[in-house]
Tab-separated table of C-alpha atoms and ligand atoms in Angstrom:
chain	number	residue	atom	x	y	z
A	1	UNK	CA	-9.619	-4.261	27.268
A	2	UNK	CA	-10.556	-1.803	24.521
A	3	UNK	CA	-9.591	-2.822	21.023
A	4	UNK	CA	-11.551	-0.586	18.644
A	5	UNK	CA	-13.646	2.554	18.830
A	6	UNK	CA	-15.311	4.340	15.982
A	7	UNK	CA	-16.036	8.087	15.491
A	8	UNK	CA	-19.693	7.401	16.232
A	9	UNK	CA	-18.866	6.116	19.610
A	10	UNK	CA	-19.114	2.367	19.097
A	11	UNK	CA	-16.517	0.521	21.227
A	12	UNK	CA	-15.394	-3.126	21.045
A	13	UNK	CA	-13.109	-4.958	23.481
A	14	UNK	CA	-10.724	-7.813	22.698
A	15	UNK	CA	-13.251	-10.087	24.341
A	16	UNK	CA	-16.009	-8.727	21.731
A	17	UNK	CA	-13.464	-9.490	19.068
A	18	UNK	CA	-13.127	-13.091	20.243
A	19	UNK	CA	-16.901	-13.542	20.450
A	20	UNK	CA	-17.758	-11.964	17.071
A	21	UNK	CA	-14.954	-13.646	15.143
A	22	UNK	CA	-15.708	-17.022	16.711
A	23	UNK	CA	-19.297	-16.641	15.718
A	24	UNK	CA	-18.558	-15.982	12.192
A	25	UNK	CA	-15.927	-18.742	12.157
A	26	UNK	CA	-18.814	-21.140	13.401
A	27	UNK	CA	-20.795	-20.071	10.452
A	28	UNK	CA	-18.072	-20.678	7.882
A	29	UNK	CA	-17.491	-24.138	9.351
A	30	UNK	CA	-21.217	-24.947	9.098
A	31	UNK	CA	-21.147	-23.825	5.568
A	32	UNK	CA	-18.530	-26.576	4.952
A	33	UNK	CA	-15.447	-24.467	4.227
A	34	UNK	CA	-12.261	-26.310	4.486
A	35	UNK	CA	-8.564	-25.634	4.890
A	36	UNK	CA	-7.137	-23.397	2.146
A	37	UNK	CA	-10.678	-22.435	0.856
A	38	UNK	CA	-10.714	-18.775	-0.348
A	39	UNK	CA	-13.253	-16.293	1.081
A	40	UNK	CA	-13.457	-13.328	-1.321
A	41	UNK	CA	-14.610	-10.193	0.401
A	42	UNK	CA	-15.823	-6.894	-0.977
A	43	UNK	CA	-17.398	-4.946	1.779
A	44	UNK	CA	-17.113	-1.447	3.178
A	45	UNK	CA	-14.503	-0.946	6.089
A	46	UNK	CA	-16.183	-1.652	9.358
A	47	UNK	CA	-15.672	-3.511	12.656
A	48	UNK	CA	-17.729	-6.396	11.247
A	49	UNK	CA	-15.275	-6.517	8.284
A	50	UNK	CA	-12.490	-7.052	10.892
A	51	UNK	CA	-14.221	-9.838	12.575
A	52	UNK	CA	-14.828	-11.546	9.262
A	53	UNK	CA	-11.020	-11.263	8.503
A	54	UNK	CA	-10.392	-12.684	11.881
A	55	UNK	CA	-12.853	-15.467	11.434
A	56	UNK	CA	-10.997	-16.535	8.321
A	57	UNK	CA	-7.666	-16.571	10.240
A	58	UNK	CA	-9.278	-18.467	13.166
A	59	UNK	CA	-10.941	-21.119	10.881
A	60	UNK	CA	-7.696	-21.400	8.698
A	61	UNK	CA	-9.552	-20.129	5.507
A	62	UNK	CA	-7.736	-17.870	3.154
A	63	UNK	CA	-8.939	-14.298	3.228
A	64	UNK	CA	-9.262	-12.631	-0.118
A	65	UNK	CA	-10.139	-8.867	0.110
A	66	UNK	CA	-11.257	-6.756	-2.847
A	67	UNK	CA	-10.874	-3.089	-3.234
A	68	UNK	CA	-14.420	-1.650	-2.861
A	69	UNK	CA	-13.929	0.655	-5.892
A	70	UNK	CA	-13.643	-2.383	-8.158
A	71	UNK	CA	-16.536	-2.721	-10.691
A	72	UNK	CA	-17.920	-5.446	-12.900
A	73	UNK	CA	-14.877	-6.493	-15.004
A	74	UNK	CA	-12.415	-6.339	-12.229
A	75	UNK	CA	-14.696	-8.288	-9.902
A	76	UNK	CA	-15.285	-10.862	-12.517
A	77	UNK	CA	-11.546	-11.398	-13.207
A	78	UNK	CA	-10.855	-11.720	-9.440
A	79	UNK	CA	-13.680	-14.149	-8.738
A	80	UNK	CA	-12.822	-16.332	-11.717
A	81	UNK	CA	-8.982	-16.327	-10.767
A	82	UNK	CA	-9.461	-16.955	-7.101
A	83	UNK	CA	-12.303	-19.474	-7.268
A	84	UNK	CA	-13.445	-18.844	-3.793
A	85	UNK	CA	-15.794	-21.232	-1.801
A	86	UNK	CA	-17.593	-18.178	-0.415
A	87	UNK	CA	-17.941	-14.399	-1.458
A	88	UNK	CA	-19.146	-11.750	0.877
A	89	UNK	CA	-20.372	-8.527	-0.790
A	90	UNK	CA	-22.279	-5.444	-0.081
A	91	UNK	CA	-26.032	-5.983	-0.252
A	92	UNK	CA	-26.185	-3.486	-3.152
A	93	UNK	CA	-23.765	-5.686	-5.146
A	94	UNK	CA	-25.662	-8.911	-4.587
A	95	UNK	CA	-27.106	-9.137	-8.191
A	96	UNK	CA	-23.733	-8.440	-9.704
A	97	UNK	CA	-21.957	-10.997	-7.641
A	98	UNK	CA	-24.537	-13.566	-8.167
A	99	UNK	CA	-24.076	-13.318	-11.922
A	100	UNK	CA	-20.315	-13.681	-11.496
A	101	UNK	CA	-19.858	-16.326	-8.801
A	102	UNK	CA	-17.901	-19.301	-9.873
A	103	UNK	CA	-19.472	-22.683	-9.709
A	104	UNK	CA	-20.404	-23.828	-6.273
A	105	UNK	CA	-19.381	-20.643	-4.568
A	106	UNK	CA	-21.777	-19.302	-1.933
A	107	UNK	CA	-22.636	-15.609	-1.348
A	108	UNK	CA	-23.433	-13.710	1.776
A	109	UNK	CA	-23.820	-9.981	2.334
A	110	UNK	CA	-22.370	-7.430	4.874
A	111	UNK	CA	-23.176	-3.666	4.737
A	112	UNK	CA	-21.223	-0.758	6.282
A	113	UNK	CA	-23.149	-0.993	9.499
A	114	UNK	CA	-22.440	-4.789	9.944
A	115	UNK	CA	-25.873	-5.938	8.729
A	116	UNK	CA	-26.719	-8.361	6.093
A	117	UNK	CA	-27.088	-12.109	5.480
A	118	UNK	CA	-23.700	-12.776	7.020
A	119	UNK	CA	-24.584	-11.284	10.190
A	120	UNK	CA	-27.991	-12.928	10.313
A	121	UNK	CA	-26.628	-16.312	9.710
A	122	UNK	CA	-23.726	-15.830	12.038
A	123	UNK	CA	-26.150	-14.790	14.901
A	124	UNK	CA	-27.747	-18.247	14.522
A	125	UNK	CA	-24.508	-20.207	14.537
A	126	UNK	CA	-22.672	-21.553	17.440
A	127	UNK	CA	-19.335	-19.882	18.039
A	128	UNK	CA	-16.213	-21.821	17.086
A	129	UNK	CA	-13.873	-20.694	19.883
A	130	UNK	CA	-10.846	-22.914	19.051
A	131	UNK	CA	-8.383	-21.601	16.531
A	132	UNK	CA	-7.365	-23.949	13.634
A	133	UNK	CA	-3.960	-25.097	13.770
A	134	UNK	CA	-2.066	-24.039	10.596
A	135	UNK	CA	1.618	-24.541	9.630
A	136	UNK	CA	3.577	-21.428	9.065
A	137	UNK	CA	3.778	-22.072	5.344
A	138	UNK	CA	0.111	-22.525	4.902
A	139	UNK	CA	-1.778	-19.642	3.173
A	140	UNK	CA	-3.516	-17.084	5.224
A	141	UNK	CA	-4.382	-14.344	2.748
A	142	UNK	CA	-4.593	-14.067	-1.010
A	143	UNK	CA	-3.818	-10.509	-1.927
A	144	UNK	CA	-3.664	-9.239	-5.500
A	145	UNK	CA	-1.183	-6.726	-6.389
A	146	UNK	CA	-2.788	-3.370	-6.962
A	147	UNK	CA	-2.080	-3.626	-10.795
A	148	UNK	CA	-0.682	-0.279	-11.584
A	149	UNK	CA	1.278	-2.321	-14.253
A	150	UNK	CA	-0.609	-5.065	-16.013
A	151	UNK	CA	-3.173	-7.686	-14.824
A	152	UNK	CA	-3.159	-8.151	-11.039
A	153	UNK	CA	-1.553	-11.405	-9.728
A	154	UNK	CA	-2.634	-13.015	-6.508
A	155	UNK	CA	0.120	-13.167	-3.951
A	156	UNK	CA	-0.186	-16.065	-1.554
A	157	UNK	CA	0.836	-14.778	2.043
A	158	UNK	CA	1.254	-17.481	4.601
A	159	UNK	CA	0.703	-17.415	8.407
A	160	UNK	CA	4.558	-17.390	8.811
A	161	UNK	CA	4.964	-14.446	6.508
A	162	UNK	CA	2.548	-12.336	8.536
A	163	UNK	CA	3.812	-13.483	11.979
A	164	UNK	CA	7.419	-12.673	11.163
A	165	UNK	CA	6.710	-9.369	9.567
A	166	UNK	CA	4.515	-8.153	12.485
A	167	UNK	CA	7.132	-9.103	14.922
A	168	UNK	CA	9.709	-7.236	13.123
A	169	UNK	CA	7.579	-4.033	12.992
A	170	UNK	CA	6.506	-4.197	16.531
A	171	UNK	CA	10.134	-4.376	17.579
A	172	UNK	CA	11.272	-1.735	15.193
A	173	UNK	CA	8.433	0.799	16.003
A	174	UNK	CA	8.217	-0.231	19.523
A	175	UNK	CA	4.480	-0.948	19.583
A	176	UNK	CA	3.060	-1.723	23.016
A	177	UNK	CA	-0.374	-2.147	24.665
A	178	UNK	CA	-0.430	1.591	25.441
A	179	UNK	CA	-0.475	2.541	21.786
A	180	UNK	CA	-3.569	3.644	20.005
A	181	UNK	CA	-3.548	3.488	16.265
A	182	UNK	CA	-5.337	6.096	14.122
A	183	UNK	CA	-6.573	3.514	11.481
A	184	UNK	CA	-7.716	5.379	8.422
A	185	UNK	CA	-6.392	2.990	5.849
A	186	UNK	CA	-8.444	0.523	3.775
A	187	UNK	CA	-8.523	-3.119	4.803
A	188	UNK	CA	-8.083	-4.469	1.340
A	189	UNK	CA	-4.311	-3.618	1.081
A	190	UNK	CA	-1.239	-4.912	2.968
A	191	UNK	CA	-0.784	-1.500	4.655
A	192	UNK	CA	-4.113	-1.289	6.508
A	193	UNK	CA	-4.698	-4.994	6.820
A	194	UNK	CA	-1.627	-6.635	8.151
A	195	UNK	CA	0.652	-3.628	9.115
A	196	UNK	CA	-2.175	-1.586	10.741
A	197	UNK	CA	-4.292	-4.291	12.176
A	198	UNK	CA	-1.375	-6.757	12.670
A	199	UNK	CA	0.717	-4.356	14.724
A	200	UNK	CA	-2.277	-3.384	16.897
A	201	UNK	CA	-3.493	-7.003	17.591
A	202	UNK	CA	-0.267	-8.480	18.137
A	203	UNK	CA	0.859	-5.884	20.754
A	204	UNK	CA	-2.408	-5.665	22.628
A	205	UNK	CA	-2.922	-1.992	21.438
A	206	UNK	CA	-6.156	-0.297	20.511
A	207	UNK	CA	-7.462	1.527	17.421
A	208	UNK	CA	-9.481	4.574	16.497
A	209	UNK	CA	-11.149	3.094	13.397
A	210	UNK	CA	-12.055	5.588	10.674
A	211	UNK	CA	-14.318	4.136	7.912
A	212	UNK	CA	-12.147	6.073	5.370
A	213	UNK	CA	-9.483	8.874	5.287
A	214	UNK	CA	-11.208	12.133	5.905
A	215	UNK	CA	-8.619	15.008	6.767
A	216	UNK	CA	-10.915	16.867	9.113
A	217	UNK	CA	-11.944	13.619	10.986
A	218	UNK	CA	-8.212	12.620	11.251
A	219	UNK	CA	-7.321	15.895	12.775
A	220	UNK	CA	-10.175	15.604	15.223
A	221	UNK	CA	-9.046	12.121	16.237
A	222	UNK	CA	-5.232	12.828	16.622
A	223	UNK	CA	-5.483	13.931	20.298
A	224	UNK	CA	-6.711	10.616	21.214
A	225	UNK	CA	-3.986	8.630	19.343
A	226	UNK	CA	-0.400	7.752	19.637
A	227	UNK	CA	0.424	6.221	16.167
A	228	UNK	CA	-0.849	7.028	12.576
A	229	UNK	CA	-0.088	5.162	9.452
A	230	UNK	CA	-0.859	6.725	6.135
A	231	UNK	CA	0.103	6.952	2.474
A	232	UNK	CA	1.908	10.199	1.396
A	233	UNK	CA	-1.334	11.624	0.013
A	234	UNK	CA	-2.764	11.494	3.486
A	235	UNK	CA	-0.085	13.686	4.825
A	236	UNK	CA	-0.095	16.120	1.868
A	237	UNK	CA	-3.910	16.560	2.565
A	238	UNK	CA	-3.570	16.902	6.326
A	239	UNK	CA	-1.107	19.729	5.717
A	240	UNK	CA	-4.065	21.652	4.129
A	241	UNK	CA	-6.035	21.353	7.367
A	242	UNK	CA	-5.652	24.554	9.488
A	243	UNK	CA	-6.317	22.419	12.671
A	244	UNK	CA	-3.223	20.305	12.277
A	245	UNK	CA	-0.752	21.656	14.802
A	246	UNK	CA	1.562	20.722	17.644
A	247	UNK	CA	-1.429	20.860	20.088
A	248	UNK	CA	-3.541	18.273	17.909
A	249	UNK	CA	-0.499	15.916	17.893
A	250	UNK	CA	0.304	16.256	21.583
A	251	UNK	CA	-0.175	12.637	22.316
A	252	UNK	CA	1.232	11.177	19.137
A	253	UNK	CA	4.527	9.580	19.154
A	254	UNK	CA	4.851	8.315	15.617
A	255	UNK	CA	3.535	9.167	12.063
A	256	UNK	CA	4.416	6.448	9.523
A	257	UNK	CA	4.259	6.671	5.778
A	258	UNK	CA	4.488	4.157	2.957
A	259	UNK	CA	3.185	2.512	-0.224
A	260	UNK	CA	4.366	5.375	-2.381
A	261	UNK	CA	7.250	7.797	-2.101
A	262	UNK	CA	6.855	10.664	0.496
A	263	UNK	CA	8.252	13.936	-0.901
A	264	UNK	CA	10.931	15.645	1.101
A	265	UNK	CA	8.840	18.838	0.771
A	266	UNK	CA	5.833	17.127	2.566
A	267	UNK	CA	8.291	15.576	5.170
A	268	UNK	CA	9.798	19.184	5.839
A	269	UNK	CA	6.420	20.934	5.961
A	270	UNK	CA	4.796	18.250	8.298
A	271	UNK	CA	7.903	18.494	10.633
A	272	UNK	CA	7.611	22.301	10.640
A	273	UNK	CA	3.910	22.252	11.453
A	274	UNK	CA	3.670	19.410	13.968
A	275	UNK	CA	7.278	18.850	15.267
A	276	UNK	CA	7.122	15.258	13.935
A	277	UNK	CA	9.434	13.775	11.387
A	278	UNK	CA	7.370	11.356	9.454
A	279	UNK	CA	8.844	7.817	9.546
A	280	UNK	CA	8.904	6.360	5.958
A	281	UNK	CA	8.967	2.715	5.292
A	282	UNK	CA	8.858	0.627	2.118
A	283	UNK	CA	7.221	-2.745	1.549
A	284	UNK	CA	5.044	-4.515	-1.073
A	285	UNK	CA	2.121	-6.955	-1.204
A	286	UNK	CA	4.418	-9.890	-1.956
A	287	UNK	CA	6.869	-9.276	0.891
A	288	UNK	CA	5.151	-7.303	3.545
A	289	UNK	CA	7.440	-4.515	5.044
A	290	UNK	CA	11.085	-4.557	4.032
A	291	UNK	CA	12.682	-1.433	5.297
A	292	UNK	CA	11.960	1.238	7.745
A	293	UNK	CA	13.645	4.594	8.857
A	294	UNK	CA	14.622	4.288	12.494
A	295	UNK	CA	12.367	5.046	15.359
A	296	UNK	CA	15.513	6.155	17.221
A	297	UNK	CA	18.033	7.731	14.803
A	298	UNK	CA	18.010	9.735	11.678
A	299	UNK	CA	14.844	9.670	9.527
A	300	UNK	CA	16.192	10.579	6.255
A	301	UNK	CA	13.859	12.338	3.885
A	302	UNK	CA	13.758	10.767	0.425
A	303	UNK	CA	15.063	7.406	1.819
A	304	UNK	CA	12.971	4.346	2.862
A	305	UNK	CA	15.540	3.491	5.607
A	306	UNK	CA	17.242	0.365	6.668
A	307	UNK	CA	16.212	-3.221	6.303
A	308	UNK	CA	13.922	-4.588	9.038
A	309	UNK	CA	15.129	-7.426	11.276
A	310	UNK	CA	15.159	-10.631	9.433
A	311	UNK	CA	15.120	-9.059	5.983
A	312	UNK	CA	18.051	-9.609	3.699
A	313	UNK	CA	18.166	-6.877	1.015
A	314	UNK	CA	20.585	-6.232	-1.823
A	315	UNK	CA	20.825	-3.988	-4.925
A	316	UNK	CA	22.324	-5.723	-7.976
A	317	UNK	CA	23.294	-4.898	-11.612
A	318	UNK	CA	22.049	-6.508	-14.719
A	319	UNK	CA	24.457	-9.303	-14.400
A	320	UNK	CA	23.384	-10.040	-10.909
A	321	UNK	CA	26.536	-8.674	-9.229
A	322	UNK	CA	25.940	-6.653	-6.033
A	323	UNK	CA	26.291	-2.922	-6.446
A	324	UNK	CA	28.554	-0.767	-4.592
A	325	UNK	CA	27.143	1.861	-2.176
A	326	UNK	CA	25.604	4.751	-4.162
A	327	UNK	CA	25.140	2.670	-7.346
A	328	UNK	CA	21.642	2.235	-8.594
A	329	UNK	CA	20.441	-1.294	-9.305
A	330	UNK	CA	17.453	-3.750	-8.950
A	331	UNK	CA	16.321	-4.391	-5.298
A	332	UNK	CA	16.128	-7.971	-4.323
A	333	UNK	CA	15.054	-9.291	-0.901
A	334	UNK	CA	14.706	-12.532	1.009
A	335	UNK	CA	13.411	-13.367	4.523
A	336	UNK	CA	10.538	-15.115	6.333
A	337	UNK	CA	8.279	-12.335	5.254
A	338	UNK	CA	8.628	-13.068	1.633
A	339	UNK	CA	5.595	-14.876	0.069
A	340	UNK	CA	6.104	-18.276	-1.696
A	341	UNK	CA	4.546	-17.470	-4.936
A	342	UNK	CA	1.733	-16.197	-7.144
A	343	UNK	CA	-1.662	-18.012	-7.045
A	344	UNK	CA	-1.698	-20.515	-9.920
A	345	UNK	CA	0.964	-18.849	-11.778
A	346	UNK	CA	4.046	-21.062	-11.628
A	347	UNK	CA	5.798	-19.267	-14.520
A	348	UNK	CA	5.428	-15.768	-12.958
A	349	UNK	CA	6.637	-17.124	-9.637
A	350	UNK	CA	9.737	-18.643	-11.102
A	351	UNK	CA	10.442	-15.427	-12.960
A	352	UNK	CA	10.135	-13.349	-9.794
A	353	UNK	CA	12.904	-15.231	-7.799
A	354	UNK	CA	16.575	-15.472	-8.481
A	355	UNK	CA	18.299	-18.799	-8.612
A	356	UNK	CA	19.541	-18.177	-4.976
A	357	UNK	CA	15.967	-17.540	-3.732
A	358	UNK	CA	15.804	-13.709	-3.568
A	359	UNK	CA	12.627	-11.964	-4.754
A	360	UNK	CA	12.989	-9.422	-7.403
A	361	UNK	CA	10.982	-6.494	-6.251
A	362	UNK	CA	10.813	-4.688	-9.458
A	363	UNK	CA	12.037	-1.554	-7.636
A	364	UNK	CA	15.293	0.282	-8.555
A	365	UNK	CA	17.410	1.965	-5.911
A	366	UNK	CA	20.686	2.351	-4.129
A	367	UNK	CA	22.167	1.758	-0.660
A	368	UNK	CA	24.143	4.539	1.004
A	369	UNK	CA	27.428	3.755	2.755
A	370	UNK	CA	25.640	3.760	6.076
A	371	UNK	CA	23.033	1.303	4.816
A	372	UNK	CA	19.931	3.541	3.968
A	373	UNK	CA	17.959	2.463	0.885
A	374	UNK	CA	16.769	5.159	-1.557
A	375	UNK	CA	14.336	3.981	-4.409
A	376	UNK	CA	14.617	5.589	-7.610
A	377	UNK	CA	11.715	4.015	-9.511
A	378	UNK	CA	10.195	0.822	-10.662
A	379	UNK	CA	12.210	-1.034	-13.235
A	380	UNK	CA	9.051	-0.739	-15.537
A	381	UNK	CA	9.276	3.040	-14.996
A	382	UNK	CA	12.904	3.291	-16.057
A	383	UNK	CA	13.313	5.556	-19.036
A	384	UNK	CA	15.930	4.871	-21.599
A	385	UNK	CA	16.445	7.815	-23.765
A	386	UNK	CA	19.136	7.852	-26.464
A	387	UNK	CA	20.583	4.811	-24.705
A	388	UNK	CA	20.943	6.615	-21.295
A	389	UNK	CA	19.073	5.617	-18.206
A	390	UNK	CA	16.861	8.073	-16.460
A	391	UNK	CA	15.423	7.333	-13.023
A	392	UNK	CA	11.924	9.137	-12.936
A	393	UNK	CA	12.431	9.660	-9.199
A	394	UNK	CA	15.408	11.764	-9.469
A	395	UNK	CA	13.658	14.204	-11.915
A	396	UNK	CA	10.453	14.137	-9.876
A	397	UNK	CA	12.467	15.120	-6.831
A	398	UNK	CA	13.942	18.099	-8.463
A	399	UNK	CA	10.706	19.219	-10.100
A	400	UNK	CA	8.869	19.151	-6.733
A	401	UNK	CA	11.530	21.318	-5.280
A	402	UNK	CA	10.934	24.142	-7.955
A	403	UNK	CA	9.013	27.111	-6.869
A	404	UNK	CA	5.368	26.807	-7.739
A	405	UNK	CA	5.412	23.104	-8.221
A	406	UNK	CA	3.216	21.049	-5.790
A	407	UNK	CA	3.967	17.588	-7.266
A	408	UNK	CA	4.945	15.877	-10.442
A	409	UNK	CA	5.331	12.594	-12.239
A	410	UNK	CA	7.844	11.680	-14.807
A	411	UNK	CA	7.350	9.098	-17.501
A	412	UNK	CA	8.889	7.922	-20.859
A	413	UNK	CA	6.968	8.166	-24.047
A	414	UNK	CA	7.941	6.889	-27.495
A	415	UNK	CA	10.221	9.269	-29.429
A	416	UNK	CA	11.370	8.621	-33.043
A	417	UNK	CA	14.954	9.861	-32.380
A	418	UNK	CA	15.664	8.888	-28.721
A	419	UNK	CA	13.551	5.789	-28.433
A	420	UNK	CA	11.946	7.197	-25.390
A	421	UNK	CA	11.697	10.876	-24.295
A	422	UNK	CA	11.238	12.190	-20.750
A	423	UNK	CA	7.913	14.068	-20.114
A	424	UNK	CA	6.426	15.306	-16.900
A	425	UNK	CA	3.005	16.055	-15.511
A	426	UNK	CA	3.161	18.870	-12.992
A	427	UNK	CA	0.585	20.066	-10.485
A	428	UNK	CA	1.000	23.789	-9.548
A	429	UNK	CA	0.855	25.110	-5.973
A	430	UNK	CA	-2.451	26.687	-5.406
A	431	UNK	CA	-2.373	30.433	-6.526
A	432	UNK	CA	0.686	29.975	-8.854
A	433	UNK	CA	0.819	29.257	-12.454
A	434	UNK	CA	4.426	28.060	-13.419
A	435	UNK	CA	4.966	27.942	-17.186
A	436	UNK	CA	6.253	24.893	-19.136
A	437	UNK	CA	9.304	26.907	-20.535
A	438	UNK	CA	10.255	28.294	-17.091
A	439	UNK	CA	10.193	24.784	-15.588
A	440	UNK	CA	12.287	23.326	-18.386
A	441	UNK	CA	14.866	26.250	-18.057
A	442	UNK	CA	15.120	25.626	-14.330
A	443	UNK	CA	15.557	21.898	-14.767
A	444	UNK	CA	18.317	22.648	-17.394
A	445	UNK	CA	20.311	24.376	-14.653
A	446	UNK	CA	20.001	21.460	-12.438
A	447	UNK	CA	20.330	18.270	-14.540
A	448	UNK	CA	22.087	16.613	-17.341
A	449	UNK	CA	20.240	17.618	-20.656
A	450	UNK	CA	19.067	14.130	-21.419
A	451	UNK	CA	17.211	13.858	-18.024
A	452	UNK	CA	15.370	17.163	-18.563
A	453	UNK	CA	11.803	16.701	-19.513
A	454	UNK	CA	11.214	17.498	-23.139
A	455	UNK	CA	7.735	18.462	-22.422
A	456	UNK	CA	6.005	19.517	-19.180
A	457	UNK	CA	2.175	19.240	-18.853
A	458	UNK	CA	0.361	21.247	-16.275
A	459	UNK	CA	-2.452	19.172	-14.745
A	460	UNK	CA	-4.855	19.753	-11.863
A	461	UNK	CA	-4.272	16.294	-10.409
A	462	UNK	CA	-2.060	13.321	-10.878
A	463	UNK	CA	-3.860	10.085	-11.627
A	464	UNK	CA	-3.577	7.913	-8.458
A	465	UNK	CA	-4.880	4.578	-7.324
A	466	UNK	CA	-6.470	4.287	-3.915
A	467	UNK	CA	-3.175	3.622	-2.197
A	468	UNK	CA	-1.902	7.029	-3.426
A	469	UNK	CA	0.440	5.482	-6.148
A	470	UNK	CA	0.647	7.497	-9.262
A	471	UNK	CA	-0.801	5.522	-12.124
A	472	UNK	CA	2.116	5.864	-14.669
A	473	UNK	CA	0.422	3.590	-17.173
A	474	UNK	CA	-2.318	6.254	-17.365
A	475	UNK	CA	0.230	8.948	-17.932
A	476	UNK	CA	2.229	7.039	-20.508
A	477	UNK	CA	-1.110	6.329	-22.396
A	478	UNK	CA	-2.120	9.894	-22.181
A	479	UNK	CA	1.201	11.401	-23.559
A	480	UNK	CA	2.067	8.476	-25.913
A	481	UNK	CA	1.663	10.591	-29.080
A	482	UNK	CA	3.448	13.550	-27.949
A	483	UNK	CA	6.423	13.181	-30.490
A	484	UNK	CA	4.457	10.939	-32.856
A	485	UNK	CA	4.596	13.473	-35.796
A	486	UNK	CA	8.244	14.429	-35.449
A	487	UNK	CA	10.382	13.509	-38.591
B	501	AMP	P1	2.018	-2.773	-3.181
B	501	AMP	O1	2.208	-4.104	-3.505
B	501	AMP	O2	0.621	-2.260	-3.747
B	501	AMP	O3	2.032	-2.386	-1.796
B	501	AMP	O4	2.916	-1.745	-3.941
B	501	AMP	C1	4.351	-2.073	-3.721
B	501	AMP	C2	5.164	-1.008	-4.489
B	501	AMP	O5	4.866	0.227	-3.871
B	501	AMP	C3	6.670	-1.159	-4.157
B	501	AMP	O6	7.252	-2.186	-4.950
B	501	AMP	C4	7.298	0.159	-4.359
B	501	AMP	O7	7.346	0.387	-5.739
B	501	AMP	C5	6.133	1.045	-3.889
B	501	AMP	N1	6.377	1.495	-2.495
B	501	AMP	C6	6.016	1.147	-1.336
B	501	AMP	N2	6.486	1.864	-0.369
B	501	AMP	C7	7.209	2.836	-0.915
B	501	AMP	C8	7.872	4.060	-0.409
B	501	AMP	N3	8.006	4.341	0.959
B	501	AMP	N4	8.627	4.809	-1.285
B	501	AMP	C9	8.459	4.505	-2.658
B	501	AMP	N5	7.726	3.538	-3.243
B	501	AMP	C10	7.148	2.637	-2.275
């Protein structure tokens, strides 16, 4: 049965997956890895990287993937923190890794074509076909939070977390063996790793496996696929491709978006062009997926939908009391999908859970009377200006709806009078040049004065991390001194 094809025509079956991953698992066993040992992996996305991940799952080792954009300092921190027994890197990074390896850690290499010392050694190893027995609460993946705020923390994700979440997603999105996923996401993040791969493997489906997101390659691949998963930036970029139309999407049944907010404008434009309402879902590294707009039923733009089966979700006020429908508060969750804690950070773990065992997501939002969750920002993004709360998302949604505005990001910066002041970075639609004064005037008509940005900075691009999340820490630093010399 076909599992994975690449745009260059390589094809791998489920039987190939078994053979390749068993071979690498044999090598890892021969190297002396034991239960719970971490395998830190910074390699290009490739079929061989998938076999390596599955070899870790097969052998019961803990897979620890790194963003391939990380450089010296970031790699040094993560290796020192995770203390792996084995690291696998691109051959070009070998010297750097060698310098940074923790004591006793071995090093192997794997390049984008599946070559390197890992492949050489695995070729000489006898395969380990049996799958190690691991309890549901034993760790399967160590995944660091993407760190748009502060130092990354390692979330320990168990076999049980993965299994329960994938089962809920397959049920909700009705994944079957006839599906073919357009896999353009990276493998070092929850989205591409356990949502994308997980749904495919657990339903016996197949994947068209792109090494990275390239809008033209995605449009070319769409006719051969039934489902696509992406971050909102992917969908915004696809809309700039003239080839994106109903014909290209003729075999598609589902477009899924997550990891960052999907703007209602992109939702509407995509629907107009392709006939598809993008299904938005919400999740995070620590919890896997939490909510989804329904497959059958209303997909509400701006909302992240309803809790997945098995996920308990509540919105609470500062005193912990559950908010009424429509009232904004902190989102808390529990379920078999929620991780048990941060790697070697008992204090941070304790802070992250409520006394009755709910995980504090750090997201703010509200639930509608009919159960749909809408996010309004991260608690760290909440702006308090003159004692009044401003949820950046509310302001961003209105800014994005203004004529001439392509996208926006709103942050709070220090202000001598108000404590914090609302400022916005705005990207103009191509061919337009909206002015700051005009935007502020338009916002004043739509919003209470204290929520209207005091300054609007026109920018070419918003700073985003590789998952499409706007890096608000960068914006806060950039505009920190805006009001510094006011009396
Ligand atoms: P990560 O752990 O990198 O997956 O980041 C998780 C965070 O991404 C969540 O806590 C949310 O703040 C944000 N996020 C994920 N999905 C969405 C979504 N559909 N809309 C808005 N924010 C999202």
